[in-house]
């Protein structure tokens, strides 16, 4: 035991021991699955806290790592919009505790079930709060994966059949944080010059340089992709192509049906077998489809022990939360009719805390000052070699 524990202690991060990008996404998807199984605001807040702590402890100073705050703001915006819709458009949840009454706009007969204004009850606001908080938690979990996983290394790990689609997704995920950092940089520059950073005029003056920078990056990326022969494919027999299509489409349908069965309470019995069969079929189809790709991988990322621990922590949180829905459903879904205070279930909360494992086993990223000093040291050593 004493020889194993020092090996699992988190070392300093470098190129060879970094956690696989897919492990971060699987960990975040595990937290998102757990969030989809509950409307308890205490558990959802705990999931947000776990994701935020891991991001704060293990994210780097890369541009994509700075987008986590944007996802948090987006989640808060979704929560506010959900509450506003509930106030002005009504809710199917009846209530007895009327908070206030808005002037109601009469609607035609074909719009039955929809109202504008009217009574606003505490029950409908609490229901909207639970629903919006769940959606916000899902967005924050996706933001945690986006902040921790290197999109370029994630692209290298995709199967050859998904290379083209992966390029489009990764480019979009890479450009979005760069645009956020451009907006922050331009607003800071305007603030230092004494110019306003709010209002329509300032938005137009900031938006034009941001779009210009995005266009320049797009042109440079297109030139780099064209120089590297992007889009070349190899010839494969027609039978292999047909079998690839059948396995891929059938596998994806099985994954969708199995995932729905796991997330829905009615399909818990058939969800896992259908999901496993779909995964096997989809992986077989992607394996065959990769024969068309003529690219090679330079220094591929390895799925080590720490990547398995990160993935296992997210899977454990999702599995234990799904299991908790069978023996304690009232705690995971607090009642709205009648309106009751949410409980803090002990065992589901402890299962959520398993998601903190990546903060202790993943390699520690170097601080920004240390990274700059290392780069300066490398440049000085290279310059000395050139002088010699």
Coordinates of C-alpha atoms in Angstrom, one line a residue:
X1 CA 0.0 0.0 0.0
X2 CA 2.8 2.4 0.8
X3 CA 4.3 1.9 -2.7
X4 CA 1.0 2.6 -4.5
X5 CA -0.1 5.8 -2.7
X6 CA 2.9 7.9 -3.6
X7 CA 2.3 7.0 -7.3
X8 CA -1.3 8.2 -7.1
X9 CA -0.3 11.5 -5.5
X10 CA -0.9 14.4 -7.9
X11 CA 2.4 15.4 -9.6
X12 CA 3.2 18.5 -11.5
X13 CA 1.5 18.5 -14.9
X14 CA 3.5 18.1 -18.1
X15 CA 2.9 16.7 -21.6
X16 CA 3.2 13.0 -20.8
X17 CA 1.1 12.7 -17.6
X18 CA -1.8 15.0 -18.5
X19 CA -5.3 13.6 -18.0
X20 CA -6.9 12.5 -21.2
X21 CA -9.3 15.1 -22.6
X22 CA -12.0 12.5 -23.0
X23 CA -11.8 11.6 -19.3
X24 CA -12.7 15.2 -18.4
X25 CA -15.7 15.1 -20.7
X26 CA -16.9 11.8 -19.3
X27 CA -16.5 13.1 -15.7
X28 CA -18.5 16.2 -16.6
X29 CA -21.2 14.1 -18.3
X30 CA -21.4 12.0 -15.2
X31 CA -22.1 15.1 -13.1
X32 CA -24.6 16.2 -15.7
X33 CA -26.4 12.9 -15.6
X34 CA -26.6 13.2 -11.8
X35 CA -28.1 16.7 -12.2
X36 CA -30.7 15.4 -14.6
X37 CA -32.0 12.9 -12.0
X38 CA -32.8 15.4 -9.3
X39 CA -34.6 18.8 -8.7
X40 CA -33.3 19.2 -5.2
X41 CA -31.7 22.7 -5.1
X42 CA -29.3 21.6 -2.3
X43 CA -28.0 18.7 -4.4
X44 CA -27.8 20.8 -7.5
X45 CA -25.9 23.5 -5.7
X46 CA -23.5 20.8 -4.4
X47 CA -22.9 19.6 -7.9
X48 CA -22.2 23.2 -9.1
X49 CA -19.8 23.6 -6.1
X50 CA -18.0 20.3 -7.0
X51 CA -17.6 21.3 -10.6
X52 CA -16.4 24.7 -9.7
X53 CA -13.8 23.5 -7.2
X54 CA -12.3 21.0 -9.6
X55 CA -12.1 23.7 -12.3
X56 CA -10.5 26.1 -9.9
X57 CA -8.0 23.5 -8.8
X58 CA -7.0 21.9 -12.1
X59 CA -7.7 24.3 -15.0
X60 CA -4.7 25.9 -16.8
X61 CA -4.2 29.4 -18.1
X62 CA -5.2 28.5 -21.7
X63 CA -7.8 30.6 -23.5
X64 CA -10.5 27.8 -23.4
X65 CA -10.1 27.5 -19.6
X66 CA -11.3 31.0 -19.2
X67 CA -14.7 30.3 -20.6
X68 CA -16.1 28.7 -17.4
X69 CA -17.3 32.0 -16.1
X70 CA -19.2 32.5 -19.3
X71 CA -21.0 29.2 -18.9
X72 CA -21.9 30.2 -15.3
X73 CA -23.4 33.5 -16.4
X74 CA -25.3 31.6 -19.1
X75 CA -26.7 29.3 -16.5
X76 CA -27.8 32.2 -14.4
X77 CA -29.4 33.8 -17.4
X78 CA -31.3 30.6 -18.1
X79 CA -32.5 30.5 -14.5
X80 CA -33.7 34.1 -14.7
X81 CA -35.5 33.6 -18.0
X82 CA -37.2 30.5 -16.7
X83 CA -38.5 32.5 -13.7
X84 CA -39.6 35.4 -15.9
X85 CA -41.5 33.1 -18.2
X86 CA -43.2 31.5 -15.3
X87 CA -44.4 34.9 -14.0
X88 CA -45.7 36.3 -17.3
X89 CA -46.8 33.2 -19.1
X90 CA -48.1 31.2 -16.2
X91 CA -47.5 27.6 -15.2
X92 CA -49.4 24.3 -15.3
X93 CA -48.7 24.0 -11.5
X94 CA -51.7 25.2 -9.5
X95 CA -51.1 26.9 -6.3
X96 CA -52.8 28.2 -3.2
X97 CA -50.2 30.8 -1.9
X98 CA -50.8 33.8 -4.2
X99 CA -47.9 36.2 -4.1
X100 CA -49.3 38.9 -6.4
X101 CA -51.6 39.3 -9.4
X102 CA -50.7 40.8 -12.8
X103 CA -53.2 42.2 -15.3
X104 CA -54.3 39.3 -17.5
X105 CA -54.4 39.7 -21.3
X106 CA -57.4 38.0 -22.9
X107 CA -56.4 35.4 -25.5
X108 CA -58.5 33.7 -28.3
X109 CA -60.0 30.3 -27.9
X110 CA -57.3 28.6 -29.9
X111 CA -54.7 29.6 -27.3
X112 CA -56.3 27.6 -24.5
X113 CA -53.7 26.6 -21.9
X114 CA -51.7 29.7 -22.4
X115 CA -52.2 32.9 -20.5
X116 CA -50.4 36.3 -20.2
X117 CA -50.4 37.7 -16.7
X118 CA -52.8 36.6 -13.9
X119 CA -52.1 35.1 -10.5
X120 CA -48.5 34.3 -9.5
X121 CA -48.2 31.7 -6.8
X122 CA -45.3 30.5 -4.7
X123 CA -45.8 27.0 -6.0
X124 CA -45.3 27.9 -9.6
X125 CA -42.2 30.0 -8.8
X126 CA -40.6 27.2 -6.8
X127 CA -41.3 24.8 -9.6
X128 CA -39.8 27.1 -12.1
X129 CA -36.8 27.7 -9.8
X130 CA -36.1 23.9 -9.5
X131 CA -36.5 23.4 -13.3
X132 CA -34.3 26.4 -14.2
X133 CA -31.6 25.4 -11.6
X134 CA -31.4 21.9 -13.2
X135 CA -30.8 23.4 -16.7
X136 CA -28.3 25.8 -15.3
X137 CA -26.4 23.0 -13.6
X138 CA -26.3 21.0 -16.8
X139 CA -24.8 24.0 -18.6
X140 CA -22.2 24.5 -15.8
X141 CA -21.1 20.9 -16.1
X142 CA -20.6 21.3 -19.8
X143 CA -18.6 24.5 -19.1
X144 CA -16.4 22.6 -16.6
X145 CA -15.5 20.0 -19.3
X146 CA -14.8 22.8 -21.8
X147 CA -12.5 24.6 -19.3
X148 CA -10.6 21.4 -18.4
X149 CA -10.3 19.5 -21.6
X150 CA -7.8 20.6 -24.3
X151 CA -9.9 20.8 -27.5
X152 CA -6.9 20.2 -29.8
X153 CA -5.9 17.0 -27.9
X154 CA -9.6 15.9 -27.8
X155 CA -9.6 16.2 -31.6
X156 CA -6.5 14.0 -31.8
X157 CA -8.2 11.3 -29.8
X158 CA -11.3 11.1 -32.0
X159 CA -11.8 8.1 -34.3
X160 CA -10.9 8.6 -37.9
X161 CA -14.5 8.4 -39.0
X162 CA -15.4 11.5 -36.9
X163 CA -12.4 13.5 -37.8
X164 CA -14.2 16.0 -40.1
X165 CA -17.1 16.5 -37.6
X166 CA -14.6 16.7 -34.7
X167 CA -12.7 19.5 -36.5
X168 CA -15.8 21.6 -36.8
X169 CA -16.8 21.1 -33.2
X170 CA -13.4 21.7 -31.8
X171 CA -12.8 24.8 -33.9
X172 CA -16.1 26.2 -32.6
X173 CA -15.2 25.4 -29.0
X174 CA -11.8 27.0 -29.5
X175 CA -12.9 30.2 -31.2
X176 CA -15.6 30.9 -28.6
X177 CA -13.2 31.3 -25.6
X178 CA -10.9 33.3 -27.9
X179 CA -13.8 35.7 -28.7
X180 CA -14.6 36.0 -25.0
X181 CA -10.9 36.8 -24.2
X182 CA -10.9 39.4 -27.0
X183 CA -14.0 41.1 -25.6
X184 CA -12.4 41.2 -22.1
X185 CA -9.2 42.6 -23.6
X186 CA -11.0 45.3 -25.6
X187 CA -13.2 46.3 -22.7
X188 CA -10.1 46.7 -20.5
X189 CA -8.4 48.8 -23.1
X190 CA -11.4 51.1 -23.4
X191 CA -11.6 51.4 -19.7
X192 CA -8.0 52.4 -19.4
X193 CA -8.5 55.0 -22.1
X194 CA -11.5 56.5 -20.2
X195 CA -14.1 55.3 -22.7
X196 CA -17.4 53.8 -21.8
X197 CA -17.7 50.0 -21.9
X198 CA -21.5 49.8 -21.8
X199 CA -24.2 50.8 -24.1
X200 CA -25.0 50.1 -27.8
X201 CA -22.3 52.4 -29.1
X202 CA -19.6 50.7 -27.1
X203 CA -21.0 47.3 -28.1
X204 CA -20.7 48.2 -31.8
X205 CA -17.1 49.6 -31.3
X206 CA -16.1 46.4 -29.5
X207 CA -17.8 44.0 -31.8
X208 CA -16.1 45.0 -35.0
X209 CA -12.5 44.2 -33.8
X210 CA -13.8 41.0 -32.3
X211 CA -15.3 39.9 -35.6
X212 CA -12.2 41.0 -37.4
X213 CA -10.0 38.8 -35.2
X214 CA -12.3 35.9 -35.6
X215 CA -12.2 36.3 -39.4
X216 CA -8.4 36.4 -39.3
X217 CA -8.2 33.2 -37.2
X218 CA -10.6 31.5 -39.6
X219 CA -8.5 32.4 -42.7
X220 CA -5.3 31.2 -41.0
X221 CA -6.9 28.0 -39.9
X222 CA -8.3 27.3 -43.4
X223 CA -4.8 27.9 -44.9
X224 CA -3.2 25.6 -42.4
X225 CA -5.8 22.9 -43.0
X226 CA -5.4 23.2 -46.8
X227 CA -1.6 22.9 -46.5
X228 CA -1.9 19.7 -44.4
X229 CA -4.2 18.0 -47.0
X230 CA -7.4 18.2 -45.0
X231 CA -10.2 16.2 -46.6
X232 CA -8.2 13.4 -48.2
X233 CA -9.8 10.0 -48.0
X234 CA -8.8 6.5 -48.9
X235 CA -10.8 4.1 -51.1
X236 CA -12.7 1.3 -49.3
X237 CA -14.9 -1.5 -50.8
X238 CA -18.7 -0.7 -51.0
X239 CA -19.6 -3.6 -48.7
X240 CA -17.4 -2.1 -46.0
X241 CA -19.1 1.3 -46.4
X242 CA -22.6 -0.2 -46.2
X243 CA -21.7 -2.2 -43.1
X244 CA -20.1 0.9 -41.5
X245 CA -23.3 2.9 -42.1
X246 CA -25.6 0.1 -40.6
X247 CA -23.4 -0.3 -37.5
X248 CA -23.0 3.4 -36.9
X249 CA -26.6 4.4 -37.4
X250 CA -27.9 1.3 -35.4
X251 CA -25.4 1.9 -32.7
X252 CA -26.3 5.6 -32.3
X253 CA -30.0 4.7 -32.2
X254 CA -29.2 2.2 -29.5
X255 CA -27.2 4.7 -27.5
X256 CA -30.1 7.2 -27.7
X257 CA -32.7 4.7 -26.7
X258 CA -30.5 3.4 -23.9
X259 CA -29.6 6.8 -22.6
X260 CA -33.3 7.7 -22.6
X261 CA -34.0 4.5 -20.6
X262 CA -31.4 5.4 -18.0
X263 CA -32.6 9.0 -17.6
X264 CA -36.3 8.1 -17.5
X265 CA -37.7 6.3 -14.6
X266 CA -39.8 3.9 -16.7
X267 CA -36.9 2.5 -18.8
X268 CA -34.4 1.7 -16.1
X269 CA -34.7 -2.0 -16.8
X270 CA -33.8 -2.0 -20.5
X271 CA -31.7 1.2 -20.6
X272 CA -28.3 -0.3 -19.7
X273 CA -28.4 -3.4 -22.0
X274 CA -29.5 -1.3 -25.0
X275 CA -26.9 1.3 -24.2
X276 CA -24.1 -1.3 -24.1
X277 CA -25.2 -3.0 -27.3
X278 CA -25.5 0.4 -29.0
X279 CA -22.0 1.4 -27.8
X280 CA -20.5 -1.8 -29.1
X281 CA -22.2 -1.4 -32.5
X282 CA -21.2 2.3 -32.8
X283 CA -17.6 1.6 -31.9
X284 CA -17.5 -1.2 -34.5
X285 CA -18.9 1.2 -37.1
X286 CA -16.4 3.9 -36.2
X287 CA -13.6 1.4 -36.4
X288 CA -14.5 0.4 -39.9
X289 CA -15.2 4.0 -40.9
X290 CA -11.7 5.0 -39.8
X291 CA -10.3 3.1 -42.7
X292 CA -11.1 6.0 -45.0
X293 CA -8.9 8.3 -43.0
X294 CA -5.3 8.6 -44.2
X295 CA -4.0 10.7 -41.4
X296 CA -1.5 9.6 -38.8
X297 CA -1.3 10.5 -35.1
X298 CA 1.8 12.0 -33.6
X299 CA 2.4 11.3 -30.0
X300 CA -1.1 10.0 -29.2
X301 CA -2.5 10.7 -25.7
X302 CA -2.5 7.7 -23.4
X303 CA -5.4 6.7 -21.1
X304 CA -3.5 6.2 -17.8
X305 CA -4.5 5.4 -14.3
X306 CA -5.4 9.0 -13.5
X307 CA -7.7 9.3 -16.5
X308 CA -9.5 6.1 -15.3
X309 CA -9.9 7.6 -11.8
X310 CA -11.3 10.9 -13.2
X311 CA -13.7 9.0 -15.4
X312 CA -14.7 6.6 -12.6
X313 CA -15.5 9.4 -10.3
X314 CA -18.0 10.9 -12.7
X315 CA -19.5 7.5 -13.5
X316 CA -19.8 6.8 -9.7
X317 CA -21.7 10.0 -9.1
X318 CA -24.1 9.3 -12.0
X319 CA -24.6 5.6 -10.9
X320 CA -25.2 6.4 -7.3
X321 CA -27.6 9.2 -8.0
X322 CA -29.6 6.9 -10.3
X323 CA -29.6 4.3 -7.6
X324 CA -30.8 6.9 -5.1
X325 CA -33.8 7.6 -7.2
X326 CA -35.1 4.1 -6.5
X327 CA -34.9 4.2 -2.7
X328 CA -35.3 7.9 -1.9
X329 CA -37.3 9.6 -4.6
X330 CA -38.9 12.2 -2.3
X331 CA -35.5 13.6 -1.3
X332 CA -34.3 13.9 -4.9
X333 CA -37.6 15.6 -6.0
X334 CA -38.9 17.8 -3.3
X335 CA -42.7 18.4 -3.4
X336 CA -44.3 21.5 -4.7
X337 CA -47.9 20.5 -4.1
X338 CA -48.0 20.8 -1.2
X339 CA -45.0 23.2 -0.9
X340 CA -42.4 21.7 1.4
X341 CA -38.8 22.6 2.2
X342 CA -36.2 20.5 0.4
X343 CA -34.3 17.9 2.5
X344 CA -30.6 17.3 2.4
X345 CA -30.2 13.6 1.8
X346 CA -27.0 12.3 3.2
X347 CA -26.1 9.4 0.9
X348 CA -26.8 11.2 -2.4
X349 CA -24.8 14.2 -1.1
X350 CA -21.8 11.9 -0.3
X351 CA -22.1 10.4 -3.7
X352 CA -21.9 13.8 -5.3
X353 CA -18.7 14.5 -3.2
X354 CA -17.0 11.6 -5.1
X355 CA -16.8 14.1 -8.0
X356 CA -14.1 15.9 -6.1
X357 CA -11.6 13.1 -6.8
X358 CA -10.1 14.8 -9.9
X359 CA -9.1 17.7 -7.8
X360 CA -6.7 15.4 -5.9
X361 CA -5.5 12.9 -8.5
X362 CA -5.2 15.0 -11.6
X363 CA -1.8 16.5 -12.2
X364 CA -1.4 20.0 -10.8
X365 CA -1.0 22.6 -13.6
X366 CA 1.9 25.0 -13.3
X367 CA 1.1 28.6 -12.2
X368 CA 1.1 31.2 -15.0
X369 CA 4.3 32.8 -13.6
X370 CA 6.1 29.5 -13.6
X371 CA 4.9 28.7 -17.2
X372 CA 6.2 32.1 -18.4
X373 CA 9.6 31.6 -16.7
X374 CA 9.9 28.2 -18.2
X375 CA 9.2 29.5 -21.7
X376 CA 11.6 32.4 -21.2
X377 CA 14.3 29.9 -20.0
X378 CA 13.7 27.8 -23.1
X379 CA 14.0 30.8 -25.4
X380 CA 17.2 31.9 -23.7
X381 CA 18.8 28.5 -23.9
X382 CA 17.8 28.3 -27.6
X383 CA 19.3 31.7 -28.3
X384 CA 22.6 30.7 -26.6
X385 CA 22.7 27.6 -28.8
X386 CA 22.2 29.7 -31.9
X387 CA 25.0 32.1 -30.8
X388 CA 27.4 29.2 -30.3

